[in-house]
mmCIF file of C-alpha atoms in Angstrom:
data_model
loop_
_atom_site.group_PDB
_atom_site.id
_atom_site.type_symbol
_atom_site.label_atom_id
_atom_site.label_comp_id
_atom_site.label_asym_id
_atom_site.label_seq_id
_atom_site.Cartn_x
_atom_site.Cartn_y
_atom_site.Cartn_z
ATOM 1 C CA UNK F 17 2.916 -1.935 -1.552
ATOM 2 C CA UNK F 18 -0.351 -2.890 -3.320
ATOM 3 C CA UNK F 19 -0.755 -6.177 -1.454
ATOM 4 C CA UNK F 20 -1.953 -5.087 1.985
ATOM 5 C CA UNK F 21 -4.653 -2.581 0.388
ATOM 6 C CA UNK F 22 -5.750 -6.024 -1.558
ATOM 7 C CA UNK F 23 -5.607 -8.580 1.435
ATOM 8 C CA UNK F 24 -7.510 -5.308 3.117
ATOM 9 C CA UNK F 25 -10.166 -5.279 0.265
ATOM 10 C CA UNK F 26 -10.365 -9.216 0.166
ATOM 11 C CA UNK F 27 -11.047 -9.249 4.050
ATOM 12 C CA UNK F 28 -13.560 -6.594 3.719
ATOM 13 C CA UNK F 29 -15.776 -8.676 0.722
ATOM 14 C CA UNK F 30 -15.326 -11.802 2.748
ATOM 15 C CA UNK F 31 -16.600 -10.327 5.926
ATOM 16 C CA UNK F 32 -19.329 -8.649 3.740
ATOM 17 C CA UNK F 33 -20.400 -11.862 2.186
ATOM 18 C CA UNK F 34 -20.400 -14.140 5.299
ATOM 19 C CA UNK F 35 -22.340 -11.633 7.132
ATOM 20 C CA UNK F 36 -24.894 -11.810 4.051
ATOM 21 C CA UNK F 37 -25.324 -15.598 4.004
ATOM 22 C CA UNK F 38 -28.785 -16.852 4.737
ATOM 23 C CA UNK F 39 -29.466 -18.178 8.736
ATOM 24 C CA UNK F 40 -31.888 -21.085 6.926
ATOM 25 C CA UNK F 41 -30.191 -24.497 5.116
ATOM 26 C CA UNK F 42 -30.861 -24.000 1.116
ATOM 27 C CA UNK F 43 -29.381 -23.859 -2.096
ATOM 28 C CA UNK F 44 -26.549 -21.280 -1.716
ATOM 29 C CA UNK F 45 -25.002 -19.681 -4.813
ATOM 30 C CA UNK F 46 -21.417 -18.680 -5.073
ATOM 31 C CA UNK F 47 -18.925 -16.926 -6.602
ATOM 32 C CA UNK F 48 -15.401 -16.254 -7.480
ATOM 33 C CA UNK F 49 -13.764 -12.698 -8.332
ATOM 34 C CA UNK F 50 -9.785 -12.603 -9.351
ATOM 35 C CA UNK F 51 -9.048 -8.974 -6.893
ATOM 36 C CA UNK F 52 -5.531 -9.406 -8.909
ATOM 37 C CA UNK F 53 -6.736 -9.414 -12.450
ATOM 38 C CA UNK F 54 -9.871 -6.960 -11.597
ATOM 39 C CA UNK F 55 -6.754 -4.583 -10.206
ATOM 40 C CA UNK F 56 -4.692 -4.918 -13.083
ATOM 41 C CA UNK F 57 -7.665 -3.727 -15.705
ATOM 42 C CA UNK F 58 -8.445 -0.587 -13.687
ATOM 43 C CA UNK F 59 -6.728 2.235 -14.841
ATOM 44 C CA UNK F 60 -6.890 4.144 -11.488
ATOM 45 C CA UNK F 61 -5.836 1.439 -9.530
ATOM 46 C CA UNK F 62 -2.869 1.457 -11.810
ATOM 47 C CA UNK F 63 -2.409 5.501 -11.815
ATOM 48 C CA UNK F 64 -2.472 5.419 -8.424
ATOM 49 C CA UNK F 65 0.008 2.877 -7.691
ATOM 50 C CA UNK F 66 2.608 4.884 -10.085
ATOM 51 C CA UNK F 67 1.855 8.065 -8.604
ATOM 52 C CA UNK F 68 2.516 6.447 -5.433
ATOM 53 C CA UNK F 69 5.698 4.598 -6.637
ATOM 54 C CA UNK F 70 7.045 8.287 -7.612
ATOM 55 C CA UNK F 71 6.164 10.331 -4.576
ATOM 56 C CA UNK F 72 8.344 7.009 -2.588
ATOM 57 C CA UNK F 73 11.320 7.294 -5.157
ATOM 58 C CA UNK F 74 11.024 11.402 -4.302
ATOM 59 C CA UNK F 75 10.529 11.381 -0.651
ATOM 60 C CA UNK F 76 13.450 8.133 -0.167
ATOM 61 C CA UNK F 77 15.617 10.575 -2.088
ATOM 62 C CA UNK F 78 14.795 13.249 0.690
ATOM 63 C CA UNK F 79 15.889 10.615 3.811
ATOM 64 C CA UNK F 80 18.856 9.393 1.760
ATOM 65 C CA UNK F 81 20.295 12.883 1.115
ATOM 66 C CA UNK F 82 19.988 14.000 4.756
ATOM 67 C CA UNK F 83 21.582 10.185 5.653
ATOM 68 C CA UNK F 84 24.441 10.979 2.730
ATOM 69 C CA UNK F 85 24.718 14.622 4.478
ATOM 70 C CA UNK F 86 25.276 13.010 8.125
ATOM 71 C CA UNK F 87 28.366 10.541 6.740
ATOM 72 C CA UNK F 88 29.813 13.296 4.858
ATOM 73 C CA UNK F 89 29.728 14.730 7.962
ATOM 74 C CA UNK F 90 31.258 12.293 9.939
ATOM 75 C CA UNK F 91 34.012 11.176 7.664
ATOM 76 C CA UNK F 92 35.138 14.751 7.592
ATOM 77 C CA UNK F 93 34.960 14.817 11.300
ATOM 78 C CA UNK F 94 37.231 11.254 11.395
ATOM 79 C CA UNK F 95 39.400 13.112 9.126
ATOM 80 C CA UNK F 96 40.280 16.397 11.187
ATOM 81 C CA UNK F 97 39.212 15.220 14.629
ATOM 82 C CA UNK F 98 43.199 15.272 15.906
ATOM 83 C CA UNK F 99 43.031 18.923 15.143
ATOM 84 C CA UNK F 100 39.403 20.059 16.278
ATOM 85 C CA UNK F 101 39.830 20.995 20.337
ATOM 86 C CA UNK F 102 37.459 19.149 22.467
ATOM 87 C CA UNK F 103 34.732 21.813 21.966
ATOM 88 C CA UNK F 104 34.699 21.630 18.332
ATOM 89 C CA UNK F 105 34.662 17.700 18.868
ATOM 90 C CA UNK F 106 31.945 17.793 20.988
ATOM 91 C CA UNK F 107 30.015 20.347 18.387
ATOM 92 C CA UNK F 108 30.674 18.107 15.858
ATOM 93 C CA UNK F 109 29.142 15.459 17.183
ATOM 94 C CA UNK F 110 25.819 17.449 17.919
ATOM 95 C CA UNK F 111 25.820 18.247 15.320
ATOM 96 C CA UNK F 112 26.508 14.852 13.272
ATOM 97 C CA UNK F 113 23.906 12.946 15.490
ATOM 98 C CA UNK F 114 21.586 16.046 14.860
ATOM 99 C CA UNK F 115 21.733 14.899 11.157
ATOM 100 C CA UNK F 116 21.413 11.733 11.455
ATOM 101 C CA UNK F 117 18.140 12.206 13.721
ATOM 102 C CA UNK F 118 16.617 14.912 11.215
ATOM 103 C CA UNK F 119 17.311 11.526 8.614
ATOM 104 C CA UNK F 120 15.442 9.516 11.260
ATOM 105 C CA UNK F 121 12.376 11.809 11.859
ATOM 106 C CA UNK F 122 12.122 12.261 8.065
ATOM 107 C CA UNK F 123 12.011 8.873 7.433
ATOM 108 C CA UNK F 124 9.686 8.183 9.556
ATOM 109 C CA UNK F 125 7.164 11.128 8.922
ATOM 110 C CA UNK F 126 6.957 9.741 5.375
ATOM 111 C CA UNK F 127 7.505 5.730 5.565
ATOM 112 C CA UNK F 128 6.402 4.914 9.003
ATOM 113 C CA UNK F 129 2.974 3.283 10.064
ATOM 114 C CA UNK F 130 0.984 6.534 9.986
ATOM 115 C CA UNK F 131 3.338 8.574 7.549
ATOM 116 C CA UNK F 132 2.425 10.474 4.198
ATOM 117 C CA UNK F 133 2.723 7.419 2.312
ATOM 118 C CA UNK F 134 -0.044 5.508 4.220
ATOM 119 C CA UNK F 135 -1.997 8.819 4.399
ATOM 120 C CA UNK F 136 -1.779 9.050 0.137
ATOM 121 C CA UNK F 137 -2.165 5.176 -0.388
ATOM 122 C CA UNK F 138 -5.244 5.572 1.663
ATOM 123 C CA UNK F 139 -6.733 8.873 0.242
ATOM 124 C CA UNK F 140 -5.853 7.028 -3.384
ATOM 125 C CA UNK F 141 -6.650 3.455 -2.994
ATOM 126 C CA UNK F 142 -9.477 3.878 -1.072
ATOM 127 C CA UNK F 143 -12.170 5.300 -3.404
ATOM 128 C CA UNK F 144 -11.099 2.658 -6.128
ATOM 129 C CA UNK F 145 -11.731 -0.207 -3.073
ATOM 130 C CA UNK F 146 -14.940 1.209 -2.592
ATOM 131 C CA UNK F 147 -15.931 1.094 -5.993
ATOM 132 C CA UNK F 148 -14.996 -2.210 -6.710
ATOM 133 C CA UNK F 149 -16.844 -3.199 -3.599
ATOM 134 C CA UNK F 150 -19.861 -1.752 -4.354
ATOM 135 C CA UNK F 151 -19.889 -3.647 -8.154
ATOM 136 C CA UNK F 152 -19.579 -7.115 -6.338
ATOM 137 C CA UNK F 153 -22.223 -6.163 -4.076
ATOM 138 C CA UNK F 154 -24.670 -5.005 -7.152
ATOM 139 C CA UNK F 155 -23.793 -8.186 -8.553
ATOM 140 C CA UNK F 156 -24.248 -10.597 -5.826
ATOM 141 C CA UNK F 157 -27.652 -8.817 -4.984
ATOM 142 C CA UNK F 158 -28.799 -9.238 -8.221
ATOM 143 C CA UNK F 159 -27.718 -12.281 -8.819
ATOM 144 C CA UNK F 160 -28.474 -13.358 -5.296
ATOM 145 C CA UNK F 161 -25.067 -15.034 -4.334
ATOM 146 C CA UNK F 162 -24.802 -15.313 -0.832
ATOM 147 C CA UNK F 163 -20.711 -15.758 -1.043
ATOM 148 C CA UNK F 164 -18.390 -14.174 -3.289
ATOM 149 C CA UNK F 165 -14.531 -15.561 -2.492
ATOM 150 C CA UNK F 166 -11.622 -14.111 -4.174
ATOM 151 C CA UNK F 167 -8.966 -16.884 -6.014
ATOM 152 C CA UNK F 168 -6.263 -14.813 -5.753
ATOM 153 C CA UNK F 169 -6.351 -14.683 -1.874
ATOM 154 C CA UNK F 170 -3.952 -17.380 0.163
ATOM 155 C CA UNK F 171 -7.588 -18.354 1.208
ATOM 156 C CA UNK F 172 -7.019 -21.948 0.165
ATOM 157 C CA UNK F 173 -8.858 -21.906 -2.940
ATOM 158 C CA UNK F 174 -7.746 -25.480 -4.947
ATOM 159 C CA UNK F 175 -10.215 -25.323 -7.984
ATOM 160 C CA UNK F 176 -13.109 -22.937 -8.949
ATOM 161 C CA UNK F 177 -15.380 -23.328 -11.812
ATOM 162 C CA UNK F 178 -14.457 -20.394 -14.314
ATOM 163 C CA UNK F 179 -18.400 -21.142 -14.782
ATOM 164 C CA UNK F 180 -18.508 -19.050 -11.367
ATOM 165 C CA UNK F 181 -15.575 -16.368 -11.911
ATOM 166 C CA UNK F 182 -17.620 -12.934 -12.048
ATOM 167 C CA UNK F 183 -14.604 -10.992 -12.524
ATOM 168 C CA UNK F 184 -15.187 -10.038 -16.226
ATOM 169 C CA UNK F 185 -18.632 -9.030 -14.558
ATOM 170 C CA UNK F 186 -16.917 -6.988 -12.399
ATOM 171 C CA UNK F 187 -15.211 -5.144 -14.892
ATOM 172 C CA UNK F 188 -17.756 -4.398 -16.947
ATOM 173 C CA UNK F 189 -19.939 -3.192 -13.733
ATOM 174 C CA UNK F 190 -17.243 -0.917 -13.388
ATOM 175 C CA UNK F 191 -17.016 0.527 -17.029
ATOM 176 C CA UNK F 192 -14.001 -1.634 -18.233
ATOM 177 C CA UNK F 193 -14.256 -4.288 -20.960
#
């Protein structure tokens, strides 16, 4: 769930830093942040993640119950359909593949690409992106690092100097020890 807002958030500093590096040749300075362990010791990265683990648990439980209503539904039909007169069959069946369509629409109204769970992961995760953003930023301005990579991206990081890990830095930018 988390990963694609921190891929998003690692793509956004990496774009940010590469479009700050210097046009000349010179010394460049760089640094490394850990997005995973900088996530993990912010509280409201972690509220928000279990606020929006609940709200998925509650709204699955929504799609699930009108899925569970459709099969009850269609067992029973299976069970009296030698007795129902082709009307009632054919009322049934509306009625069944009504259900399972409601389950469908539901589903994707909350889960799908631009459903209530997007909407809330974006109106949650976003300020605490922004934030952590804006700390590397102060840092690498005043520091005057031109690159600031992230080790826990697949970016094909095989050693960094914890000399150059600003992560704690981060943290304490943000408030957290």
């Amino acid at each position: 769930m988390g990963k694609k807002l921190i891929n998003t958030l690692r793509a956004i500093m990496l774009v940010a830093a590469i479009a700050l590096l210097p046009t000349e040749a010179g010394a460049q300075k760089f640094a490394l942040v850990d997005m995973d362990y900088i996530l993990k010791n912010v509280p409201a990265y972690e509220r928000a993640n279990e606020q929006l683990n609940q709200v998925s648990k509650k709204w699955q439980a929504e799609v699930e119950a009108l899925a569970t209503e459709a099969q009850t539904m269609y067992k029973n039909y299976q069970n009296e359909v030698v007795f129902l007169s082709q009307e009632q069959k054919k009322s049934r069946q509306e009625a069944i593949v009504e259900k399972e369509k409601q389950a469908a629409e539901l589903k994707k109204k909350y889960f799908g690409p631009e459903g209530e769970l997007f909407k809330k992961r974006t109106s949650l995760m976003t300020p605490i992106q922004e934030e952590i953003y804006n700390a590397v930023k102060d840092i690498a301005d005043l520091r005057g690092y031109q690159l600031i990579l992230d080790r826990a991206s697949d970016a094909g990081i095989i050693f960094g100097s914890p000399k150059i890990d600003i992560s704690n830095e981060v943290l304490q930018k943000l408030g957290y020890n």
